[in-house]
């Protein structure tokens, strides 16, 4: 009888302690995710100090054999995360890939781009490090972090956020303030039982005529952690497996946790957000809406 009582007590203690253990583990994972974003932030700042500009979201290469002059979708392009590799202690990988040395991404589709980069993966994410089905096109090293391209609607060449195709912004372009504007956010591989669009650190397959946002960027067209719509929608969403929101990097290098309940306005689910900038989340994304947000 006494043994049964002891077993029952142990069972109750385990039931009480297990949630605490899980919370502690998630807190540790969230801290590591925050450290990853801080490292990315340092990489962006060091890149800017070196080249007096931020890296482009993606660059369409010159001389690609698949370029037919009509916006061919098959033209692969290196992305922002590939350009900052030397500034996050991944200079050897950058050198191996021949990035900025004229080597085309298509030459590395089964080689360098398959190398996973720990600093680009959130430890809370359960997706495969290489070749995850959640990756839209490039089935290489998966990435959980993406730059912001636009707040509500835009295009690769000129969104109202911090990053776009072919060329990079300068810090002075972020007129709302570096500490008030989102630069990078999370993108997870699975959410609410649905497969999301995991990013690729190497770059984008459709860098010339297609939409690269699903592979290297995110936008404010959709709510945080929203998985109710199409694959394109899920690919553009700020999302994470951290309960209640996602980690974000500000342009000043600081890291914040953004609640999924932050003010966001759209027409009706699952319609996207195409109205004028009219919510707190959008103000944080746009670099020059003249509505700097300090506390959120």
mmCIF file of C-alpha atoms in Angstrom:
data_model
loop_
_atom_site.group_PDB
_atom_site.id
_atom_site.type_symbol
_atom_site.label_atom_id
_atom_site.label_comp_id
_atom_site.label_asym_id
_atom_site.label_seq_id
_atom_site.Cartn_x
_atom_site.Cartn_y
_atom_site.Cartn_z
ATOM 1 C CA UNK A 1 0.000 0.000 0.000
ATOM 2 C CA UNK A 2 2.764 2.393 0.971
ATOM 3 C CA UNK A 3 4.565 1.597 -2.294
ATOM 4 C CA UNK A 4 1.461 2.551 -4.261
ATOM 5 C CA UNK A 5 1.267 5.843 -2.392
ATOM 6 C CA UNK A 6 4.915 6.576 -3.134
ATOM 7 C CA UNK A 7 4.402 5.744 -6.829
ATOM 8 C CA UNK A 8 1.336 7.979 -6.934
ATOM 9 C CA UNK A 9 3.258 10.858 -5.347
ATOM 10 C CA UNK A 10 6.114 10.430 -7.821
ATOM 11 C CA UNK A 11 3.600 10.442 -10.676
ATOM 12 C CA UNK A 12 2.070 13.696 -9.437
ATOM 13 C CA UNK A 13 5.496 15.284 -9.052
ATOM 14 C CA UNK A 14 6.460 14.280 -12.586
ATOM 15 C CA UNK A 15 3.190 15.693 -13.911
ATOM 16 C CA UNK A 16 3.894 18.958 -12.112
ATOM 17 C CA UNK A 17 7.548 19.182 -13.122
ATOM 18 C CA UNK A 18 7.239 18.196 -16.784
ATOM 19 C CA UNK A 19 5.650 21.480 -17.958
ATOM 20 C CA UNK A 20 8.323 23.400 -16.050
ATOM 21 C CA UNK A 21 11.063 21.373 -17.753
ATOM 22 C CA UNK A 22 9.499 21.964 -21.149
ATOM 23 C CA UNK A 23 9.230 25.690 -20.446
ATOM 24 C CA UNK A 24 12.866 25.798 -19.385
ATOM 25 C CA UNK A 25 13.926 24.040 -22.567
ATOM 26 C CA UNK A 26 11.886 26.412 -24.713
ATOM 27 C CA UNK A 27 13.374 29.388 -22.863
ATOM 28 C CA UNK A 28 16.851 28.071 -23.697
ATOM 29 C CA UNK A 29 15.904 27.553 -27.340
ATOM 30 C CA UNK A 30 14.426 31.030 -27.535
ATOM 31 C CA UNK A 31 17.627 32.463 -26.084
ATOM 32 C CA UNK A 32 19.672 30.660 -28.752
ATOM 33 C CA UNK A 33 17.325 31.962 -31.431
ATOM 34 C CA UNK A 34 17.846 35.467 -30.066
ATOM 35 C CA UNK A 35 21.624 34.950 -30.203
ATOM 36 C CA UNK A 36 21.344 33.821 -33.830
ATOM 37 C CA UNK A 37 19.502 37.013 -34.731
ATOM 38 C CA UNK A 38 22.047 39.124 -32.866
ATOM 39 C CA UNK A 39 24.806 37.434 -34.873
ATOM 40 C CA UNK A 40 22.909 38.172 -38.083
ATOM 41 C CA UNK A 41 22.498 41.767 -36.929
ATOM 42 C CA UNK A 42 26.252 42.087 -36.381
ATOM 43 C CA UNK A 43 26.793 40.564 -39.808
ATOM 44 C CA UNK A 44 24.521 43.135 -41.442
ATOM 45 C CA UNK A 45 26.233 46.007 -39.634
ATOM 46 C CA UNK A 46 29.718 44.779 -40.521
ATOM 47 C CA UNK A 47 28.637 44.307 -44.142
ATOM 48 C CA UNK A 48 27.302 47.865 -44.137
ATOM 49 C CA UNK A 49 30.525 49.193 -42.600
ATOM 50 C CA UNK A 50 32.543 47.432 -45.312
ATOM 51 C CA UNK A 51 30.453 48.273 -48.387
ATOM 52 C CA UNK A 52 28.527 51.345 -47.180
ATOM 53 C CA UNK A 53 25.275 49.570 -47.994
ATOM 54 C CA UNK A 54 23.148 46.699 -46.781
ATOM 55 C CA UNK A 55 23.200 43.486 -48.827
ATOM 56 C CA UNK A 56 20.537 43.118 -51.519
ATOM 57 C CA UNK A 57 17.680 40.738 -50.847
ATOM 58 C CA UNK A 58 18.770 38.780 -53.924
ATOM 59 C CA UNK A 59 20.842 39.447 -57.054
ATOM 60 C CA UNK A 60 19.988 38.103 -60.490
ATOM 61 C CA UNK A 61 23.291 37.042 -62.093
ATOM 62 C CA UNK A 62 24.598 38.319 -65.397
ATOM 63 C CA UNK A 63 25.428 35.701 -68.002
ATOM 64 C CA UNK A 64 23.206 32.884 -66.765
ATOM 65 C CA UNK A 65 22.610 30.452 -69.626
ATOM 66 C CA UNK A 66 18.948 30.172 -68.595
ATOM 67 C CA UNK A 67 18.351 33.899 -69.077
ATOM 68 C CA UNK A 68 16.329 34.211 -72.270
ATOM 69 C CA UNK A 69 15.869 37.948 -71.919
ATOM 70 C CA UNK A 70 12.182 37.608 -71.056
ATOM 71 C CA UNK A 71 12.343 37.250 -67.302
ATOM 72 C CA UNK A 72 13.097 33.530 -67.205
ATOM 73 C CA UNK A 73 12.067 31.940 -63.918
ATOM 74 C CA UNK A 74 14.920 29.442 -63.993
ATOM 75 C CA UNK A 75 17.626 31.985 -63.187
ATOM 76 C CA UNK A 76 18.958 31.352 -59.671
ATOM 77 C CA UNK A 77 20.411 34.189 -57.619
ATOM 78 C CA UNK A 78 22.464 34.426 -54.437
ATOM 79 C CA UNK A 79 20.558 35.884 -51.475
ATOM 80 C CA UNK A 80 21.307 38.261 -48.625
ATOM 81 C CA UNK A 81 22.233 35.482 -46.171
ATOM 82 C CA UNK A 82 24.899 34.213 -48.587
ATOM 83 C CA UNK A 83 26.468 37.679 -48.864
ATOM 84 C CA UNK A 84 26.944 38.112 -45.108
ATOM 85 C CA UNK A 85 28.575 34.700 -44.536
ATOM 86 C CA UNK A 86 32.080 36.194 -44.015
ATOM 87 C CA UNK A 87 30.635 38.450 -41.329
ATOM 88 C CA UNK A 88 29.107 35.614 -39.270
ATOM 89 C CA UNK A 89 32.304 33.515 -39.155
ATOM 90 C CA UNK A 90 31.408 31.533 -42.287
ATOM 91 C CA UNK A 91 34.110 32.931 -44.559
ATOM 92 C CA UNK A 92 35.249 29.453 -45.623
ATOM 93 C CA UNK A 93 31.781 28.576 -46.898
ATOM 94 C CA UNK A 94 31.567 31.913 -48.712
ATOM 95 C CA UNK A 95 34.930 31.232 -50.346
ATOM 96 C CA UNK A 96 34.011 27.664 -51.237
ATOM 97 C CA UNK A 97 30.847 28.825 -52.975
ATOM 98 C CA UNK A 98 32.642 31.508 -54.952
ATOM 99 C CA UNK A 99 30.072 34.114 -53.953
ATOM 100 C CA UNK A 100 30.923 37.592 -55.297
ATOM 101 C CA UNK A 101 33.605 35.921 -57.435
ATOM 102 C CA UNK A 102 31.436 35.318 -60.472
ATOM 103 C CA UNK A 103 30.283 31.808 -59.583
ATOM 104 C CA UNK A 104 26.594 31.226 -60.315
ATOM 105 C CA UNK A 105 24.280 29.719 -57.729
ATOM 106 C CA UNK A 106 23.159 27.134 -60.267
ATOM 107 C CA UNK A 107 26.680 25.686 -60.123
ATOM 108 C CA UNK A 108 26.234 24.991 -56.408
ATOM 109 C CA UNK A 109 22.734 23.506 -56.367
ATOM 110 C CA UNK A 110 24.008 20.092 -55.308
ATOM 111 C CA UNK A 111 27.137 21.189 -53.476
ATOM 112 C CA UNK A 112 27.698 24.245 -51.318
ATOM 113 C CA UNK A 113 24.065 25.158 -50.842
ATOM 114 C CA UNK A 114 23.470 21.782 -49.170
ATOM 115 C CA UNK A 115 25.660 22.828 -46.237
ATOM 116 C CA UNK A 116 23.475 23.739 -43.212
ATOM 117 C CA UNK A 117 24.453 26.867 -41.266
ATOM 118 C CA UNK A 118 23.705 26.586 -37.551
ATOM 119 C CA UNK A 119 23.378 30.352 -37.103
ATOM 120 C CA UNK A 120 20.527 30.336 -39.612
ATOM 121 C CA UNK A 121 18.416 27.728 -37.804
ATOM 122 C CA UNK A 122 16.122 28.294 -34.838
ATOM 123 C CA UNK A 123 16.555 25.419 -32.340
ATOM 124 C CA UNK A 124 12.782 25.369 -31.731
ATOM 125 C CA UNK A 125 12.115 24.472 -35.366
ATOM 126 C CA UNK A 126 11.602 20.788 -36.180
ATOM 127 C CA UNK A 127 12.275 20.943 -39.929
ATOM 128 C CA UNK A 128 15.102 19.053 -41.600
ATOM 129 C CA UNK A 129 18.391 20.965 -41.960
ATOM 130 C CA UNK A 130 18.698 20.024 -45.650
ATOM 131 C CA UNK A 131 16.115 19.264 -48.306
ATOM 132 C CA UNK A 132 13.025 19.846 -46.178
ATOM 133 C CA UNK A 133 9.766 19.500 -48.077
ATOM 134 C CA UNK A 134 8.834 22.930 -46.735
ATOM 135 C CA UNK A 135 11.367 24.567 -49.043
ATOM 136 C CA UNK A 136 9.608 25.823 -52.143
ATOM 137 C CA UNK A 137 12.314 25.405 -54.792
ATOM 138 C CA UNK A 138 15.915 25.235 -53.600
ATOM 139 C CA UNK A 139 16.120 22.040 -51.562
ATOM 140 C CA UNK A 140 19.350 22.980 -49.846
ATOM 141 C CA UNK A 141 20.350 24.218 -46.432
ATOM 142 C CA UNK A 142 17.189 25.457 -44.763
ATOM 143 C CA UNK A 143 16.961 28.784 -42.952
ATOM 144 C CA UNK A 144 14.549 30.148 -40.325
ATOM 145 C CA UNK A 145 15.321 33.830 -40.807
ATOM 146 C CA UNK A 146 14.229 36.215 -43.542
ATOM 147 C CA UNK A 147 14.512 39.917 -44.357
ATOM 148 C CA UNK A 148 11.498 42.191 -44.748
ATOM 149 C CA UNK A 149 10.638 43.263 -48.309
ATOM 150 C CA UNK A 150 7.362 45.182 -47.931
ATOM 151 C CA UNK A 151 4.734 46.086 -45.366
ATOM 152 C CA UNK A 152 1.581 45.198 -47.299
ATOM 153 C CA UNK A 153 2.032 44.967 -51.081
ATOM 154 C CA UNK A 154 5.011 45.629 -53.275
ATOM 155 C CA UNK A 155 7.564 44.035 -55.532
ATOM 156 C CA UNK A 156 11.050 42.615 -55.323
ATOM 157 C CA UNK A 157 12.640 45.693 -56.850
ATOM 158 C CA UNK A 158 11.241 48.308 -54.525
ATOM 159 C CA UNK A 159 9.278 47.366 -51.453
ATOM 160 C CA UNK A 160 8.833 49.857 -48.605
ATOM 161 C CA UNK A 161 10.784 47.718 -46.124
ATOM 162 C CA UNK A 162 14.509 47.287 -45.698
ATOM 163 C CA UNK A 163 15.528 44.886 -48.467
ATOM 164 C CA UNK A 164 14.859 44.458 -52.180
ATOM 165 C CA UNK A 165 16.337 42.930 -55.324
ATOM 166 C CA UNK A 166 19.604 43.931 -57.070
ATOM 167 C CA UNK A 167 20.794 46.641 -54.672
ATOM 168 C CA UNK A 168 20.815 47.409 -50.974
ATOM 169 C CA UNK A 169 19.611 50.266 -48.848
ATOM 170 C CA UNK A 170 21.804 52.447 -46.699
ATOM 171 C CA UNK A 171 21.096 52.871 -42.997
ATOM 172 C CA UNK A 172 20.222 56.492 -43.686
ATOM 173 C CA UNK A 173 17.264 55.239 -45.766
ATOM 174 C CA UNK A 174 15.664 53.943 -42.566
ATOM 175 C CA UNK A 175 14.317 57.354 -41.685
ATOM 176 C CA UNK A 176 11.942 56.094 -38.992
ATOM 177 C CA UNK A 177 14.971 55.071 -36.952
ATOM 178 C CA UNK A 178 17.075 51.921 -36.773
ATOM 179 C CA UNK A 179 15.649 50.996 -33.371
ATOM 180 C CA UNK A 180 12.064 51.435 -34.609
ATOM 181 C CA UNK A 181 12.152 49.363 -37.807
ATOM 182 C CA UNK A 182 12.111 45.602 -38.417
ATOM 183 C CA UNK A 183 14.971 44.152 -40.450
ATOM 184 C CA UNK A 184 14.771 40.359 -40.065
ATOM 185 C CA UNK A 185 12.179 37.952 -38.691
ATOM 186 C CA UNK A 186 11.563 34.251 -38.231
ATOM 187 C CA UNK A 187 10.038 31.774 -40.669
ATOM 188 C CA UNK A 188 9.249 28.267 -39.431
ATOM 189 C CA UNK A 189 8.826 24.991 -41.291
ATOM 190 C CA UNK A 190 5.542 23.868 -39.718
ATOM 191 C CA UNK A 191 2.747 25.742 -37.995
ATOM 192 C CA UNK A 192 -0.592 24.515 -36.614
ATOM 193 C CA UNK A 193 -0.123 21.216 -38.446
ATOM 194 C CA UNK A 194 0.532 22.885 -41.802
ATOM 195 C CA UNK A 195 3.759 22.835 -43.777
ATOM 196 C CA UNK A 196 5.261 26.294 -44.128
ATOM 197 C CA UNK A 197 7.787 27.598 -46.619
ATOM 198 C CA UNK A 198 11.229 27.148 -45.079
ATOM 199 C CA UNK A 199 13.749 29.651 -46.442
ATOM 200 C CA UNK A 200 17.037 28.893 -48.214
ATOM 201 C CA UNK A 201 20.173 30.661 -47.043
ATOM 202 C CA UNK A 202 21.802 30.293 -50.478
ATOM 203 C CA UNK A 203 19.226 32.334 -52.359
ATOM 204 C CA UNK A 204 16.352 32.085 -54.778
ATOM 205 C CA UNK A 205 15.549 29.960 -57.805
ATOM 206 C CA UNK A 206 13.353 32.505 -59.577
ATOM 207 C CA UNK A 207 15.600 35.507 -59.092
ATOM 208 C CA UNK A 208 14.882 37.104 -62.475
ATOM 209 C CA UNK A 209 11.241 36.712 -63.365
ATOM 210 C CA UNK A 210 9.682 35.072 -60.322
ATOM 211 C CA UNK A 211 8.814 35.817 -56.734
ATOM 212 C CA UNK A 212 11.766 35.241 -54.413
ATOM 213 C CA UNK A 213 10.012 36.389 -51.260
ATOM 214 C CA UNK A 214 8.935 32.842 -50.430
ATOM 215 C CA UNK A 215 12.583 31.750 -50.355
ATOM 216 C CA UNK A 216 14.528 34.593 -48.751
ATOM 217 C CA UNK A 217 12.108 37.222 -47.406
ATOM 218 C CA UNK A 218 8.849 37.952 -45.606
ATOM 219 C CA UNK A 219 6.288 40.745 -45.728
ATOM 220 C CA UNK A 220 3.483 42.338 -43.765
ATOM 221 C CA UNK A 221 0.743 41.105 -46.060
ATOM 222 C CA UNK A 222 -0.293 38.457 -43.561
ATOM 223 C CA UNK A 223 -0.688 38.219 -39.760
ATOM 224 C CA UNK A 224 2.017 36.722 -37.570
ATOM 225 C CA UNK A 225 1.800 32.917 -37.285
ATOM 226 C CA UNK A 226 -1.029 32.825 -39.821
ATOM 227 C CA UNK A 227 -1.411 29.508 -41.658
ATOM 228 C CA UNK A 228 -4.926 29.815 -43.057
ATOM 229 C CA UNK A 229 -4.176 30.561 -46.689
ATOM 230 C CA UNK A 230 -2.153 29.522 -49.709
ATOM 231 C CA UNK A 231 1.464 28.414 -49.889
ATOM 232 C CA UNK A 232 2.451 31.894 -51.049
ATOM 233 C CA UNK A 233 0.733 33.398 -48.024
ATOM 234 C CA UNK A 234 2.444 31.060 -45.580
ATOM 235 C CA UNK A 235 5.776 31.713 -47.260
ATOM 236 C CA UNK A 236 5.531 35.442 -46.589
ATOM 237 C CA UNK A 237 4.389 35.167 -42.973
ATOM 238 C CA UNK A 238 6.445 36.024 -39.915
ATOM 239 C CA UNK A 239 6.160 32.742 -38.054
ATOM 240 C CA UNK A 240 7.853 30.653 -35.395
ATOM 241 C CA UNK A 241 7.386 27.697 -33.066
ATOM 242 C CA UNK A 242 7.878 29.927 -30.029
ATOM 243 C CA UNK A 243 4.534 30.174 -28.224
ATOM 244 C CA UNK A 244 2.672 33.432 -28.811
ATOM 245 C CA UNK A 245 4.775 35.163 -31.426
ATOM 246 C CA UNK A 246 8.170 35.332 -33.112
ATOM 247 C CA UNK A 247 11.627 36.792 -32.648
ATOM 248 C CA UNK A 248 12.596 39.814 -34.763
ATOM 249 C CA UNK A 249 15.772 41.790 -35.389
ATOM 250 C CA UNK A 250 15.634 45.581 -35.474
ATOM 251 C CA UNK A 251 17.967 47.551 -37.717
ATOM 252 C CA UNK A 252 19.969 48.763 -34.729
ATOM 253 C CA UNK A 253 20.924 45.154 -33.959
ATOM 254 C CA UNK A 254 18.572 44.662 -31.011
ATOM 255 C CA UNK A 255 16.304 41.607 -30.825
ATOM 256 C CA UNK A 256 12.686 41.685 -29.693
ATOM 257 C CA UNK A 257 9.857 39.193 -29.272
ATOM 258 C CA UNK A 258 6.884 40.281 -31.364
ATOM 259 C CA UNK A 259 3.486 39.119 -30.142
ATOM 260 C CA UNK A 260 1.197 37.469 -32.666
ATOM 261 C CA UNK A 261 -1.546 39.676 -31.218
ATOM 262 C CA UNK A 262 0.094 42.912 -32.341
ATOM 263 C CA UNK A 263 -2.276 45.278 -34.136
ATOM 264 C CA UNK A 264 -2.794 44.154 -37.734
ATOM 265 C CA UNK A 265 -5.597 45.148 -40.107
ATOM 266 C CA UNK A 266 -6.713 43.327 -43.227
ATOM 267 C CA UNK A 267 -10.000 43.002 -45.089
ATOM 268 C CA UNK A 268 -11.226 39.512 -44.285
ATOM 269 C CA UNK A 269 -9.575 36.134 -43.804
ATOM 270 C CA UNK A 270 -7.918 34.786 -45.806
ATOM 271 C CA UNK A 271 -7.685 37.992 -47.852
ATOM 272 C CA UNK A 272 -4.330 39.698 -47.671
ATOM 273 C CA UNK A 273 -3.403 43.155 -46.467
ATOM 274 C CA UNK A 274 -3.401 45.621 -49.374
ATOM 275 C CA UNK A 275 -4.735 48.781 -47.727
ATOM 276 C CA UNK A 276 -2.617 51.785 -46.842
ATOM 277 C CA UNK A 277 -0.310 51.456 -43.869
ATOM 278 C CA UNK A 278 -2.748 51.514 -40.982
ATOM 279 C CA UNK A 279 -1.523 49.203 -38.217
ATOM 280 C CA UNK A 280 1.288 48.953 -35.698
ATOM 281 C CA UNK A 281 2.844 45.921 -37.401
ATOM 282 C CA UNK A 282 3.042 47.766 -40.726
ATOM 283 C CA UNK A 283 4.536 50.876 -39.120
ATOM 284 C CA UNK A 284 7.331 48.714 -37.739
ATOM 285 C CA UNK A 285 8.069 47.257 -41.178
ATOM 286 C CA UNK A 286 8.042 50.360 -43.385
ATOM 287 C CA UNK A 287 11.305 52.319 -43.267
ATOM 288 C CA UNK A 288 9.845 55.760 -43.983
ATOM 289 C CA UNK A 289 6.166 55.992 -42.999
ATOM 290 C CA UNK A 290 6.999 58.811 -40.529
ATOM 291 C CA UNK A 291 5.398 56.870 -37.686
ATOM 292 C CA UNK A 292 8.338 55.667 -35.598
ATOM 293 C CA UNK A 293 7.196 53.236 -32.935
ATOM 294 C CA UNK A 294 9.203 53.168 -29.736
ATOM 295 C CA UNK A 295 7.371 50.907 -27.290
ATOM 296 C CA UNK A 296 5.527 47.838 -28.523
#
